C-alpha cells in the first residue's frame, strides 16, 4: 500500500486588507481540483492542508501558484511544506519561555531555503528586546511589542521581500495539529 503525503500550502498576501480577496471555499475547491485530497483551510489567510498521493513527488507549490493565477485571477507566492518539514519547524522553536505570547512570535517560512544565508547578518545584530533565530527552513522573530512596532520584522521583510511568508506561532501550531489528524480519504 502506498502512503499519502500530508502538506501545508502557505499562500502569501491573500486576504490582507482589501486586495487579493479569496474565499476559502474557492481555495479549497481549487486545490481539490488539482487532484489533492482531504483539503482543509485554516483561518482566512491562505493556509491549506492537503494530502498528495505518494506517487506525486513534485513540489505542489508551482502548480498551486499557477492555478491561483489562472483560475482566481490573482498573483500570490505559494510555499509548501511537508508534514515532516512543518513538524521540524515547530520542534525547533528556539525561544522557549521567553516568547510567551504566540501572536507575537512570528515564523517567516522561506520560499527557498537558500535564502537563510541572507538572514545570517541580521542574526548577528542586536535587536533587544526583539529576538531573531534562523533555522533551516524558517526564521523565528520574537516581537514582544507587536509586529507593527517591530524594527526586526521590517528588516527581515525588506531583506526577503516575497521570498518568505510569515505566520504567527498560534497559526503554525494549529497547522501542525491539522497535519497530524488522520487522513480520512480514499
PDB file of C-alpha atoms in Angstrom:
ATOM      1  CA  UNK A   1       0.000   0.000   0.000  1.00  0.00           C
ATOM      2  CA  UNK A   2       1.436   3.395  -0.968  1.00  0.00           C
ATOM      3  CA  UNK A   3       1.358   6.125   1.623  1.00  0.00           C
ATOM      4  CA  UNK A   4      -0.104   9.535   1.076  1.00  0.00           C
ATOM      5  CA  UNK A   5       1.780  12.667   1.924  1.00  0.00           C
ATOM      6  CA  UNK A   6       0.317  15.486   4.001  1.00  0.00           C
ATOM      7  CA  UNK A   7       1.318  19.046   3.142  1.00  0.00           C
ATOM      8  CA  UNK A   8       0.511  22.618   4.038  1.00  0.00           C
ATOM      9  CA  UNK A   9       0.441  25.360   1.420  1.00  0.00           C
ATOM     10  CA  UNK A  10       1.129  28.832   2.790  1.00  0.00           C
ATOM     11  CA  UNK A  11      -0.164  31.415   0.358  1.00  0.00           C
ATOM     12  CA  UNK A  12       1.439  34.815   0.728  1.00  0.00           C
ATOM     13  CA  UNK A  13      -0.547  38.016   0.816  1.00  0.00           C
ATOM     14  CA  UNK A  14      -4.121  36.923   0.235  1.00  0.00           C
ATOM     15  CA  UNK A  15      -6.958  38.415   2.279  1.00  0.00           C
ATOM     16  CA  UNK A  16      -4.675  41.049   3.781  1.00  0.00           C
ATOM     17  CA  UNK A  17      -6.566  44.306   3.657  1.00  0.00           C
ATOM     18  CA  UNK A  18      -8.864  44.714   0.651  1.00  0.00           C
ATOM     19  CA  UNK A  19      -6.528  43.353  -2.015  1.00  0.00           C
ATOM     20  CA  UNK A  20      -6.277  39.779  -3.255  1.00  0.00           C
ATOM     21  CA  UNK A  21      -9.524  38.601  -1.669  1.00  0.00           C
ATOM     22  CA  UNK A  22     -10.077  34.851  -1.936  1.00  0.00           C
ATOM     23  CA  UNK A  23     -12.912  32.852  -0.385  1.00  0.00           C
ATOM     24  CA  UNK A  24     -11.542  29.830   1.438  1.00  0.00           C
ATOM     25  CA  UNK A  25     -14.227  27.667  -0.201  1.00  0.00           C
ATOM     26  CA  UNK A  26     -12.825  28.706  -3.615  1.00  0.00           C
ATOM     27  CA  UNK A  27      -9.293  27.947  -2.451  1.00  0.00           C
ATOM     28  CA  UNK A  28     -10.304  24.506  -1.163  1.00  0.00           C
ATOM     29  CA  UNK A  29     -12.078  23.749  -4.457  1.00  0.00           C
ATOM     30  CA  UNK A  30      -9.043  24.894  -6.442  1.00  0.00           C
ATOM     31  CA  UNK A  31      -6.626  22.661  -4.515  1.00  0.00           C
ATOM     32  CA  UNK A  32      -9.034  19.702  -4.638  1.00  0.00           C
ATOM     33  CA  UNK A  33      -9.457  20.293  -8.375  1.00  0.00           C
ATOM     34  CA  UNK A  34      -5.715  19.751  -8.784  1.00  0.00           C
ATOM     35  CA  UNK A  35      -6.175  16.187  -7.514  1.00  0.00           C
ATOM     36  CA  UNK A  36      -5.230  16.677  -3.876  1.00  0.00           C
ATOM     37  CA  UNK A  37      -7.431  15.152  -1.164  1.00  0.00           C
ATOM     38  CA  UNK A  38      -8.568  15.973   2.358  1.00  0.00           C
ATOM     39  CA  UNK A  39      -8.254  19.673   1.631  1.00  0.00           C
ATOM     40  CA  UNK A  40      -8.826  21.936   4.624  1.00  0.00           C
ATOM     41  CA  UNK A  41      -8.169  25.599   5.210  1.00  0.00           C
ATOM     42  CA  UNK A  42      -7.277  27.317   8.444  1.00  0.00           C
ATOM     43  CA  UNK A  43      -8.361  30.870   9.135  1.00  0.00           C
ATOM     44  CA  UNK A  44      -8.928  33.222   6.218  1.00  0.00           C
ATOM     45  CA  UNK A  45      -5.308  33.898   5.378  1.00  0.00           C
ATOM     46  CA  UNK A  46      -4.224  31.310   2.843  1.00  0.00           C
ATOM     47  CA  UNK A  47      -3.351  28.226   4.875  1.00  0.00           C
ATOM     48  CA  UNK A  48      -4.299  24.989   3.098  1.00  0.00           C
ATOM     49  CA  UNK A  49      -3.671  21.493   4.438  1.00  0.00           C
ATOM     50  CA  UNK A  50      -3.976  18.656   1.923  1.00  0.00           C
ATOM     51  CA  UNK A  51      -2.863  15.147   1.033  1.00  0.00           C
ATOM     52  CA  UNK A  52      -0.886  14.363  -2.111  1.00  0.00           C
ATOM     53  CA  UNK A  53      -0.551  10.843  -3.480  1.00  0.00           C
ATOM     54  CA  UNK A  54       2.786   9.209  -2.708  1.00  0.00           C
ATOM     55  CA  UNK A  55       3.369   8.846  -6.448  1.00  0.00           C
ATOM     56  CA  UNK A  56       3.342  12.653  -6.810  1.00  0.00           C
ATOM     57  CA  UNK A  57       6.906  13.610  -5.887  1.00  0.00           C
ATOM     58  CA  UNK A  58       6.902  17.108  -7.410  1.00  0.00           C
ATOM     59  CA  UNK A  59       6.688  20.216  -5.259  1.00  0.00           C
ATOM     60  CA  UNK A  60       2.989  21.202  -5.334  1.00  0.00           C
ATOM     61  CA  UNK A  61       3.775  24.922  -4.883  1.00  0.00           C
ATOM     62  CA  UNK A  62       4.263  25.894  -8.556  1.00  0.00           C
ATOM     63  CA  UNK A  63       1.137  24.016  -9.581  1.00  0.00           C
ATOM     64  CA  UNK A  64      -0.997  25.694  -6.903  1.00  0.00           C
ATOM     65  CA  UNK A  65       0.531  29.099  -7.656  1.00  0.00           C
ATOM     66  CA  UNK A  66      -0.244  28.797 -11.393  1.00  0.00           C
ATOM     67  CA  UNK A  67      -3.800  27.634 -10.679  1.00  0.00           C
ATOM     68  CA  UNK A  68      -4.440  30.596  -8.369  1.00  0.00           C
ATOM     69  CA  UNK A  69      -3.331  32.965 -11.118  1.00  0.00           C
ATOM     70  CA  UNK A  70      -5.255  31.168 -13.882  1.00  0.00           C
ATOM     71  CA  UNK A  71      -8.497  30.433 -12.029  1.00  0.00           C
ATOM     72  CA  UNK A  72      -8.756  33.174  -9.407  1.00  0.00           C
ATOM     73  CA  UNK A  73      -7.015  35.942 -11.323  1.00  0.00           C
ATOM     74  CA  UNK A  74      -4.526  36.910  -8.627  1.00  0.00           C
ATOM     75  CA  UNK A  75      -0.806  36.526  -8.258  1.00  0.00           C
ATOM     76  CA  UNK A  76       0.373  35.057  -4.953  1.00  0.00           C
ATOM     77  CA  UNK A  77       3.545  33.234  -3.925  1.00  0.00           C
ATOM     78  CA  UNK A  78       2.972  29.746  -2.532  1.00  0.00           C
ATOM     79  CA  UNK A  79       5.259  27.845  -0.181  1.00  0.00           C
ATOM     80  CA  UNK A  80       4.523  24.184   0.506  1.00  0.00           C
ATOM     81  CA  UNK A  81       5.894  22.268   3.472  1.00  0.00           C
ATOM     82  CA  UNK A  82       5.512  18.563   4.076  1.00  0.00           C
ATOM     83  CA  UNK A  83       4.131  17.449   7.416  1.00  0.00           C
ATOM     84  CA  UNK A  84       7.674  16.456   8.424  1.00  0.00           C
ATOM     85  CA  UNK A  85       9.069  19.875   7.461  1.00  0.00           C
ATOM     86  CA  UNK A  86       6.392  21.690   9.449  1.00  0.00           C
ATOM     87  CA  UNK A  87       6.931  19.372  12.423  1.00  0.00           C
ATOM     88  CA  UNK A  88      10.640  20.236  12.270  1.00  0.00           C
ATOM     89  CA  UNK A  89       9.893  23.986  12.173  1.00  0.00           C
ATOM     90  CA  UNK A  90       7.650  23.615  15.226  1.00  0.00           C
ATOM     91  CA  UNK A  91      10.122  21.407  17.109  1.00  0.00           C
ATOM     92  CA  UNK A  92      12.975  23.862  16.575  1.00  0.00           C
ATOM     93  CA  UNK A  93      11.191  26.867  18.136  1.00  0.00           C
ATOM     94  CA  UNK A  94      14.198  28.433  19.868  1.00  0.00           C
ATOM     95  CA  UNK A  95      12.741  30.923  22.317  1.00  0.00           C
ATOM     96  CA  UNK A  96      11.141  28.675  24.933  1.00  0.00           C
ATOM     97  CA  UNK A  97       9.502  30.583  27.747  1.00  0.00           C
ATOM     98  CA  UNK A  98      10.787  33.960  26.536  1.00  0.00           C
ATOM     99  CA  UNK A  99       8.211  34.043  23.743  1.00  0.00           C
ATOM    100  CA  UNK A 100       5.143  33.864  25.959  1.00  0.00           C
ATOM    101  CA  UNK A 101       2.588  35.338  23.523  1.00  0.00           C
ATOM    102  CA  UNK A 102       2.026  33.162  20.432  1.00  0.00           C
ATOM    103  CA  UNK A 103       0.616  36.111  18.474  1.00  0.00           C
ATOM    104  CA  UNK A 104       3.958  37.929  18.787  1.00  0.00           C
ATOM    105  CA  UNK A 105       6.213  35.049  17.854  1.00  0.00           C
ATOM    106  CA  UNK A 106       6.433  35.106  14.072  1.00  0.00           C
ATOM    107  CA  UNK A 107       7.701  32.361  11.802  1.00  0.00           C
ATOM    108  CA  UNK A 108       8.935  33.516   8.403  1.00  0.00           C
ATOM    109  CA  UNK A 109       8.864  30.409   6.218  1.00  0.00           C
ATOM    110  CA  UNK A 110      11.400  30.700   3.444  1.00  0.00           C
ATOM    111  CA  UNK A 111      10.198  30.006  -0.083  1.00  0.00           C
ATOM    112  CA  UNK A 112      13.763  28.986  -0.963  1.00  0.00           C
ATOM    113  CA  UNK A 113      15.790  27.513   1.923  1.00  0.00           C
ATOM    114  CA  UNK A 114      18.900  29.096   0.390  1.00  0.00           C
ATOM    115  CA  UNK A 115      17.525  32.492   1.446  1.00  0.00           C
ATOM    116  CA  UNK A 116      18.531  31.695   5.037  1.00  0.00           C
ATOM    117  CA  UNK A 117      22.052  32.875   4.144  1.00  0.00           C
ATOM    118  CA  UNK A 118      20.660  36.361   3.527  1.00  0.00           C
ATOM    119  CA  UNK A 119      19.357  36.460   7.109  1.00  0.00           C
ATOM    120  CA  UNK A 120      22.570  35.451   8.861  1.00  0.00           C
ATOM    121  CA  UNK A 121      23.981  39.023   9.055  1.00  0.00           C
ATOM    122  CA  UNK A 122      20.731  40.132  10.727  1.00  0.00           C
ATOM    123  CA  UNK A 123      21.020  37.279  13.240  1.00  0.00           C
ATOM    124  CA  UNK A 124      24.376  38.673  14.380  1.00  0.00           C
ATOM    125  CA  UNK A 125      22.896  42.103  15.140  1.00  0.00           C
ATOM    126  CA  UNK A 126      21.414  43.251  18.457  1.00  0.00           C
ATOM    127  CA  UNK A 127      17.610  43.598  18.319  1.00  0.00           C
ATOM    128  CA  UNK A 128      16.674  43.709  22.034  1.00  0.00           C
ATOM    129  CA  UNK A 129      14.017  43.311  23.210  1.00  0.00           C
ATOM    130  CA  UNK A 130      13.310  41.510  19.939  1.00  0.00           C
ATOM    131  CA  UNK A 131      14.990  38.225  19.005  1.00  0.00           C
ATOM    132  CA  UNK A 132      15.873  36.516  15.730  1.00  0.00           C
ATOM    133  CA  UNK A 133      16.887  32.927  15.131  1.00  0.00           C
ATOM    134  CA  UNK A 134      17.490  31.496  11.670  1.00  0.00           C
ATOM    135  CA  UNK A 135      16.633  27.852  11.082  1.00  0.00           C
ATOM    136  CA  UNK A 136      16.986  25.617   8.054  1.00  0.00           C
ATOM    137  CA  UNK A 137      13.599  26.437   6.528  1.00  0.00           C
ATOM    138  CA  UNK A 138      12.302  29.296   8.685  1.00  0.00           C
ATOM    139  CA  UNK A 139      13.309  32.318  10.700  1.00  0.00           C
ATOM    140  CA  UNK A 140      11.799  32.919  14.130  1.00  0.00           C
ATOM    141  CA  UNK A 141      11.088  36.516  15.142  1.00  0.00           C
ATOM    142  CA  UNK A 142      10.103  37.400  18.693  1.00  0.00           C
ATOM    143  CA  UNK A 143       8.370  40.792  18.535  1.00  0.00           C
ATOM    144  CA  UNK A 144       7.222  41.465  22.136  1.00  0.00           C
ATOM    145  CA  UNK A 145       5.739  44.883  21.391  1.00  0.00           C
ATOM    146  CA  UNK A 146       3.919  43.856  18.198  1.00  0.00           C
ATOM    147  CA  UNK A 147       4.659  43.185  14.564  1.00  0.00           C
ATOM    148  CA  UNK A 148       3.627  46.726  13.635  1.00  0.00           C
ATOM    149  CA  UNK A 149       6.215  48.236  16.002  1.00  0.00           C
ATOM    150  CA  UNK A 150       8.979  45.767  15.178  1.00  0.00           C
ATOM    151  CA  UNK A 151      12.261  47.006  13.696  1.00  0.00           C
ATOM    152  CA  UNK A 152      13.229  43.357  13.245  1.00  0.00           C
ATOM    153  CA  UNK A 153      10.118  42.479  11.239  1.00  0.00           C
ATOM    154  CA  UNK A 154      10.719  45.491   8.977  1.00  0.00           C
ATOM    155  CA  UNK A 155      14.362  44.477   8.421  1.00  0.00           C
ATOM    156  CA  UNK A 156      13.502  40.830   7.647  1.00  0.00           C
ATOM    157  CA  UNK A 157      10.634  41.842   5.340  1.00  0.00           C
ATOM    158  CA  UNK A 158      12.822  44.335   3.496  1.00  0.00           C
ATOM    159  CA  UNK A 159      15.594  41.765   3.066  1.00  0.00           C
ATOM    160  CA  UNK A 160      13.420  38.849   1.923  1.00  0.00           C
ATOM    161  CA  UNK A 161      10.593  40.651   0.111  1.00  0.00           C
ATOM    162  CA  UNK A 162       8.244  37.998  -1.213  1.00  0.00           C
ATOM    163  CA  UNK A 163      10.868  35.310  -0.558  1.00  0.00           C
ATOM    164  CA  UNK A 164       9.111  34.353   2.673  1.00  0.00           C
ATOM    165  CA  UNK A 165       5.638  34.179   4.094  1.00  0.00           C
ATOM    166  CA  UNK A 166       5.011  34.866   7.762  1.00  0.00           C
ATOM    167  CA  UNK A 167       2.611  33.268  10.217  1.00  0.00           C
ATOM    168  CA  UNK A 168       2.340  33.693  13.958  1.00  0.00           C
ATOM    169  CA  UNK A 169       3.110  30.828  16.317  1.00  0.00           C
ATOM    170  CA  UNK A 170      -0.545  30.163  17.101  1.00  0.00           C
ATOM    171  CA  UNK A 171      -1.246  29.579  13.407  1.00  0.00           C
ATOM    172  CA  UNK A 172       1.821  27.368  12.977  1.00  0.00           C
ATOM    173  CA  UNK A 173       0.841  25.111  15.867  1.00  0.00           C
ATOM    174  CA  UNK A 174      -2.748  24.865  14.595  1.00  0.00           C
ATOM    175  CA  UNK A 175      -1.462  23.883  11.140  1.00  0.00           C
ATOM    176  CA  UNK A 176       0.800  21.302  12.749  1.00  0.00           C
ATOM    177  CA  UNK A 177      -2.189  19.836  14.609  1.00  0.00           C
ATOM    178  CA  UNK A 178      -4.218  19.705  11.378  1.00  0.00           C
ATOM    179  CA  UNK A 179      -1.412  17.844   9.635  1.00  0.00           C
ATOM    180  CA  UNK A 180      -1.339  15.336  12.483  1.00  0.00           C
ATOM    181  CA  UNK A 181      -5.015  14.429  12.024  1.00  0.00           C
ATOM    182  CA  UNK A 182      -5.575  11.081  10.333  1.00  0.00           C
ATOM    183  CA  UNK A 183      -6.027  11.014   6.586  1.00  0.00           C
ATOM    184  CA  UNK A 184      -9.723  10.309   6.107  1.00  0.00           C
ATOM    185  CA  UNK A 185      -9.898   9.992   2.349  1.00  0.00           C
ATOM    186  CA  UNK A 186      -9.695   7.067  -0.031  1.00  0.00           C
TER     187      UNK A 186
END
